[in-house]
XYZ file of N, CA and C in Angstrom:
396
model
N 99.662 -75.692 -155.084
C 98.842 -74.498 -155.130
C 99.667 -73.248 -155.419
N 100.823 -73.030 -154.800
C 101.613 -71.845 -155.139
C 101.982 -71.785 -156.627
N 102.240 -72.934 -157.246
C 102.554 -72.940 -158.682
C 101.361 -72.466 -159.491
N 100.163 -72.833 -159.084
C 98.958 -72.395 -159.791
C 98.795 -70.883 -159.652
N 99.049 -70.349 -158.481
C 98.937 -68.900 -158.278
C 99.941 -68.169 -159.163
N 101.177 -68.634 -159.180
C 102.192 -67.981 -160.018
C 101.813 -68.048 -161.495
N 101.324 -69.198 -161.930
C 100.933 -69.354 -163.327
C 99.738 -68.459 -163.657
N 98.747 -68.414 -162.789
C 97.577 -67.563 -162.989
C 98.002 -66.110 -163.154
N 98.914 -65.658 -162.315
C 99.379 -64.272 -162.377
C 100.007 -63.952 -163.721
N 100.607 -64.941 -164.362
C 101.286 -64.704 -165.637
C 100.325 -64.605 -166.812
N 99.218 -65.331 -166.792
C 98.403 -65.421 -168.005
C 96.962 -64.938 -167.881
N 96.450 -64.762 -166.715
C 95.031 -64.395 -166.572
C 94.799 -62.972 -167.067
N 93.662 -62.747 -167.696
C 93.312 -61.376 -168.096
C 93.290 -60.456 -166.879
N 93.562 -59.180 -167.099
C 93.685 -58.219 -165.998
C 92.434 -58.104 -165.157
N 91.255 -58.363 -165.741
C 90.017 -58.204 -164.966
C 89.601 -59.478 -164.232
N 90.387 -60.536 -164.309
C 90.069 -61.777 -163.609
C 90.603 -61.716 -162.186
N 89.905 -62.414 -161.298
C 90.339 -62.532 -159.904
C 90.253 -63.989 -159.487
N 91.198 -64.404 -158.682
C 91.103 -65.707 -158.035
C 91.035 -65.419 -156.538
N 90.016 -65.973 -155.893
C 89.814 -65.762 -154.458
C 90.115 -67.076 -153.753
N 91.033 -67.023 -152.821
C 91.429 -68.220 -152.083
C 91.003 -68.034 -150.634
N 90.091 -68.903 -150.216
C 89.586 -68.847 -148.844
C 90.226 -69.953 -148.019
N 90.268 -69.735 -146.738
C 90.791 -70.737 -145.823
C 92.112 -70.302 -145.227
N 92.498 -71.025 -144.212
C 93.793 -70.782 -143.583
C 94.382 -72.130 -143.220
N 95.666 -72.151 -143.130
C 96.334 -73.401 -142.812
C 97.823 -73.281 -143.060
N 98.509 -74.408 -143.074
C 99.966 -74.391 -143.155
C 100.524 -73.827 -144.470
N 99.754 -73.817 -145.541
C 100.251 -73.277 -146.814
C 99.898 -71.806 -147.031
N 99.192 -71.214 -146.107
C 98.714 -69.848 -146.308
C 99.847 -68.854 -146.568
N 100.884 -68.886 -145.781
C 101.997 -67.950 -145.969
C 102.689 -68.179 -147.306
N 102.856 -69.429 -147.685
C 103.474 -69.751 -148.976
C 102.627 -69.229 -150.120
N 101.308 -69.371 -150.010
C 100.412 -68.891 -151.062
C 100.410 -67.369 -151.122
N 100.450 -66.712 -149.972
C 100.521 -65.247 -149.964
C 101.801 -64.779 -150.643
N 102.900 -65.462 -150.378
C 104.168 -65.125 -151.038
C 104.057 -65.305 -152.546
N 103.425 -66.410 -152.972
C 103.263 -66.674 -154.404
C 102.383 -65.609 -155.055
N 101.387 -65.108 -154.321
C 100.509 -64.061 -154.857
C 101.267 -62.755 -155.048
N 102.280 -62.535 -154.244
C 103.141 -61.372 -154.426
C 102.430 -60.036 -154.410
N 101.313 -59.935 -153.712
C 100.598 -58.671 -153.658
C 99.797 -58.358 -154.912
N 99.719 -59.300 -155.837
C 98.951 -59.110 -157.068
C 97.483 -58.870 -156.714
N 96.866 -57.773 -157.172
C 95.462 -57.523 -156.851
C 94.506 -58.534 -157.488
N 94.995 -59.328 -158.435
C 94.170 -60.362 -159.053
C 94.074 -61.621 -158.214
N 94.890 -61.725 -157.177
C 94.871 -62.883 -156.285
C 94.461 -62.393 -154.902
N 93.275 -62.758 -154.495
C 92.734 -62.290 -153.218
C 92.833 -63.419 -152.199
N 93.653 -63.207 -151.207
C 93.820 -64.175 -150.128
C 92.826 -63.779 -149.029
N 91.649 -64.390 -149.058
C 90.546 -63.981 -148.189
C 90.606 -64.580 -146.792
N 91.462 -65.579 -146.575
C 91.509 -66.207 -145.258
C 90.240 -66.993 -144.965
N 90.053 -67.344 -143.707
C 88.860 -68.103 -143.326
C 87.646 -67.202 -143.435
N 86.550 -67.732 -143.966
C 85.318 -66.970 -144.142
C 84.142 -67.712 -143.509
N 83.225 -66.970 -142.971
C 82.007 -67.567 -142.430
C 81.136 -68.058 -143.582
N 80.277 -69.055 -143.326
C 79.453 -69.627 -144.397
C 78.646 -68.599 -145.195
N 78.103 -67.586 -144.558
C 77.312 -66.583 -145.284
C 78.185 -65.834 -146.286
N 79.391 -65.538 -145.918
C 80.329 -64.841 -146.821
C 80.738 -65.766 -147.963
N 80.941 -67.039 -147.678
C 81.281 -67.999 -148.731
C 80.155 -68.063 -149.753
N 78.921 -68.084 -149.300
C 77.777 -68.100 -150.233
C 77.800 -66.886 -151.147
N 78.114 -65.725 -150.610
C 78.192 -64.509 -151.425
C 79.310 -64.635 -152.457
N 80.448 -65.128 -152.037
C 81.561 -65.316 -152.980
C 81.183 -66.291 -154.087
N 80.510 -67.381 -153.727
C 80.098 -68.368 -154.723
C 79.096 -67.785 -155.718
N 78.222 -66.918 -155.248
C 77.240 -66.284 -156.132
C 77.905 -65.431 -157.211
N 79.087 -64.939 -156.923
C 79.794 -64.063 -157.862
C 80.904 -64.783 -158.627
N 81.084 -66.053 -158.361
C 82.173 -66.816 -158.982
C 81.779 -67.347 -160.357
N 82.781 -67.629 -161.157
C 82.605 -68.239 -162.472
C 82.831 -69.735 -162.408
N 83.756 -70.158 -161.545
C 84.094 -71.575 -161.406
C 84.657 -71.810 -160.014
N 84.665 -73.069 -159.612
C 85.251 -73.467 -158.338
C 86.531 -74.246 -158.589
N 87.577 -73.910 -157.888
C 88.883 -74.552 -158.050
C 89.149 -75.494 -156.884
N 89.513 -76.735 -157.205
C 89.905 -77.715 -156.193
C 91.290 -78.222 -156.590
N 92.345 -77.546 -156.126
C 93.708 -77.874 -156.570
C 94.457 -78.830 -155.653
N 93.753 -79.807 -155.108
C 94.369 -80.722 -154.155
C 95.345 -81.665 -154.849
N 96.336 -82.143 -154.123
C 97.272 -83.109 -154.713
C 96.595 -84.457 -154.957
N 97.109 -85.192 -155.890
C 96.552 -86.513 -156.233
C 97.045 -87.561 -155.244
N 96.602 -87.425 -153.999
C 96.942 -88.388 -152.961
C 95.747 -89.296 -152.729
N 96.006 -90.537 -152.281
C 94.895 -91.470 -152.060
C 93.814 -90.929 -151.127
N 94.202 -90.173 -150.092
C 93.204 -89.665 -149.154
C 92.274 -88.639 -149.803
N 92.716 -87.932 -150.815
C 91.862 -86.993 -151.525
C 91.109 -87.674 -152.666
N 91.731 -88.647 -153.300
C 91.140 -89.251 -154.496
C 90.104 -90.322 -154.180
N 90.098 -90.845 -152.978
C 89.170 -91.907 -152.632
C 87.777 -91.435 -152.272
N 87.603 -90.133 -152.130
C 86.293 -89.605 -151.725
C 85.970 -88.380 -152.563
N 84.752 -87.982 -152.469
C 84.292 -86.768 -153.141
C 84.092 -85.734 -152.030
N 85.007 -84.794 -151.897
C 85.000 -83.867 -150.779
C 83.870 -82.855 -150.800
N 83.732 -82.144 -149.695
C 82.627 -81.199 -149.556
C 82.710 -80.035 -150.533
N 83.896 -79.695 -151.017
C 84.018 -78.619 -152.006
C 83.260 -78.971 -153.281
N 83.262 -80.235 -153.673
C 82.554 -80.654 -154.882
C 81.062 -80.338 -154.736
N 80.464 -80.766 -153.655
C 79.053 -80.494 -153.423
C 78.753 -79.012 -153.293
N 79.641 -78.294 -152.628
C 79.449 -76.861 -152.438
C 79.447 -76.127 -153.785
N 80.403 -76.457 -154.640
C 80.477 -75.802 -155.950
C 79.313 -76.216 -156.846
N 78.964 -77.500 -156.847
C 77.851 -77.951 -157.674
C 76.534 -77.320 -157.215
N 76.325 -77.226 -155.908
C 75.106 -76.613 -155.381
C 75.005 -75.143 -155.780
N 76.152 -74.498 -155.965
C 76.172 -73.096 -156.384
C 76.072 -72.956 -157.906
N 76.001 -74.084 -158.621
C 75.901 -74.040 -160.080
C 77.207 -73.722 -160.773
N 78.322 -73.976 -160.090
C 79.635 -73.656 -160.653
C 80.296 -74.887 -161.262
N 80.902 -74.738 -162.428
C 81.728 -75.828 -162.923
C 82.984 -75.910 -162.060
N 83.566 -77.090 -162.018
C 84.720 -77.338 -161.154
C 85.972 -77.523 -161.995
N 87.054 -76.917 -161.547
C 88.389 -77.137 -162.093
C 89.161 -77.875 -161.016
N 89.667 -79.059 -161.329
C 90.376 -79.822 -160.302
C 91.532 -80.618 -160.877
N 92.482 -80.864 -160.020
C 93.619 -81.719 -160.347
C 93.385 -83.144 -159.859
N 92.258 -83.367 -159.194
C 91.992 -84.684 -158.621
C 91.516 -85.684 -159.672
N 91.884 -86.900 -159.456
C 91.327 -88.020 -160.208
C 90.324 -88.694 -159.289
N 90.218 -89.991 -159.381
C 89.394 -90.754 -158.460
C 87.924 -90.399 -158.510
N 87.286 -90.429 -157.356
C 85.847 -90.213 -157.256
C 85.442 -88.813 -157.718
N 86.217 -87.806 -157.380
C 85.898 -86.446 -157.808
C 85.901 -86.351 -159.328
N 86.912 -86.916 -159.963
C 86.967 -86.892 -161.433
C 85.783 -87.637 -162.037
N 85.394 -88.755 -161.428
C 84.262 -89.524 -161.947
C 82.983 -88.691 -161.921
N 82.742 -88.002 -160.812
C 81.546 -87.165 -160.689
C 81.574 -86.046 -161.733
N 82.705 -85.415 -161.886
C 82.822 -84.304 -162.836
C 82.657 -84.792 -164.272
N 83.307 -85.899 -164.601
C 83.220 -86.413 -165.975
C 81.813 -86.902 -166.301
N 81.207 -87.659 -165.413
C 79.866 -88.181 -165.692
C 78.822 -87.070 -165.803
N 78.961 -86.054 -164.999
C 78.001 -84.960 -165.028
C 78.403 -83.811 -165.934
N 79.543 -83.965 -166.631
C 80.095 -82.865 -167.434
C 80.047 -81.569 -166.635
N 80.543 -81.658 -165.403
C 80.416 -80.568 -164.446
C 81.702 -79.780 -164.237
N 82.618 -79.853 -165.184
C 83.858 -79.113 -165.035
C 84.965 -79.725 -165.852
N 86.180 -79.451 -165.426
C 87.365 -79.893 -166.143
C 88.415 -80.425 -165.167
N 89.205 -81.354 -165.650
C 90.274 -81.951 -164.854
C 91.598 -81.628 -165.536
N 92.575 -81.228 -164.754
C 93.898 -80.902 -165.287
C 94.951 -81.663 -164.499
N 96.121 -81.831 -165.099
C 97.208 -82.565 -164.444
C 98.272 -81.661 -163.834
N 98.486 -80.507 -164.431
C 99.564 -79.611 -164.018
C 99.047 -78.173 -164.015
N 99.775 -77.254 -163.385
C 99.373 -75.846 -163.481
C 99.268 -75.378 -164.940
N 100.167 -75.833 -165.789
C 100.088 -75.466 -167.213
C 98.806 -76.011 -167.832
N 98.394 -77.208 -167.433
C 97.144 -77.779 -167.915
C 95.949 -76.947 -167.484
N 95.989 -76.443 -166.264
C 94.916 -75.565 -165.788
C 94.865 -74.303 -166.640
N 96.000 -73.743 -166.927
C 96.036 -72.512 -167.714
C 95.481 -72.716 -169.115
N 95.677 -73.894 -169.679
C 95.110 -74.186 -171.001
C 93.586 -74.241 -170.948
N 93.019 -74.485 -169.773
C 91.563 -74.546 -169.624
C 90.919 -73.169 -169.448
N 91.678 -72.172 -169.079
C 91.093 -70.865 -168.766
C 90.220 -70.300 -169.890
N 90.589 -70.452 -171.161
C 89.699 -69.933 -172.209
C 88.310 -70.590 -172.206
N 88.190 -71.797 -171.675
C 86.889 -72.475 -171.618
C 85.949 -71.841 -170.597
N 86.479 -70.928 -169.781
C 85.662 -70.316 -168.729
C 84.844 -69.138 -169.246
N 84.396 -69.255 -170.479
C 83.490 -68.259 -171.042
C 82.684 -68.937 -172.146
N 81.577 -68.345 -172.496
C 80.784 -68.833 -173.617
C 80.059 -70.136 -173.355
N 79.816 -70.858 -174.448
C 78.990 -72.069 -174.408
C 79.606 -73.177 -173.559
N 80.921 -73.319 -173.586
C 81.572 -74.359 -172.785
C 81.316 -74.165 -171.297
N 81.348 -72.947 -170.870
C 81.096 -72.639 -169.466
C 79.620 -72.874 -169.114
N 78.725 -72.411 -169.971
C 77.299 -72.612 -169.721
C 76.944 -74.072 -169.620
N 77.481 -74.896 -170.524
C 77.142 -76.320 -170.541
C 77.613 -77.016 -169.271
N 78.731 -76.601 -168.732
C 79.282 -77.286 -167.563
C 78.861 -76.650 -166.243
N 78.109 -75.588 -166.292
C 77.627 -74.937 -165.057
C 76.395 -75.647 -164.543
């Protein structure tokens, strides 16, 4: 995740924002990677009502989990949350999550932070509409 934040900071248009919710053992590392960039909002833990508001204003949902068996064997709650909000999903996961996304044309799958960055132009226009 910190690599994705650093990469995003290098190439994202100035008016783009990435909002990262939640807290946990990587929070400090991610804050360091954000480096105070106003385009990276470290929102911390949010109540469900606030998450709904954030989702209403989002363009896509990011699931940057590592390709570990415990993540790849199931379709996590983030997938359902993003799909219910009508958001296409960007994920590094394979397995069940990738199957759901590919079959439903509900987003994009990337292998590396550089791969994610190559997908950013797809987050506008017809490609985005079709996968939302």
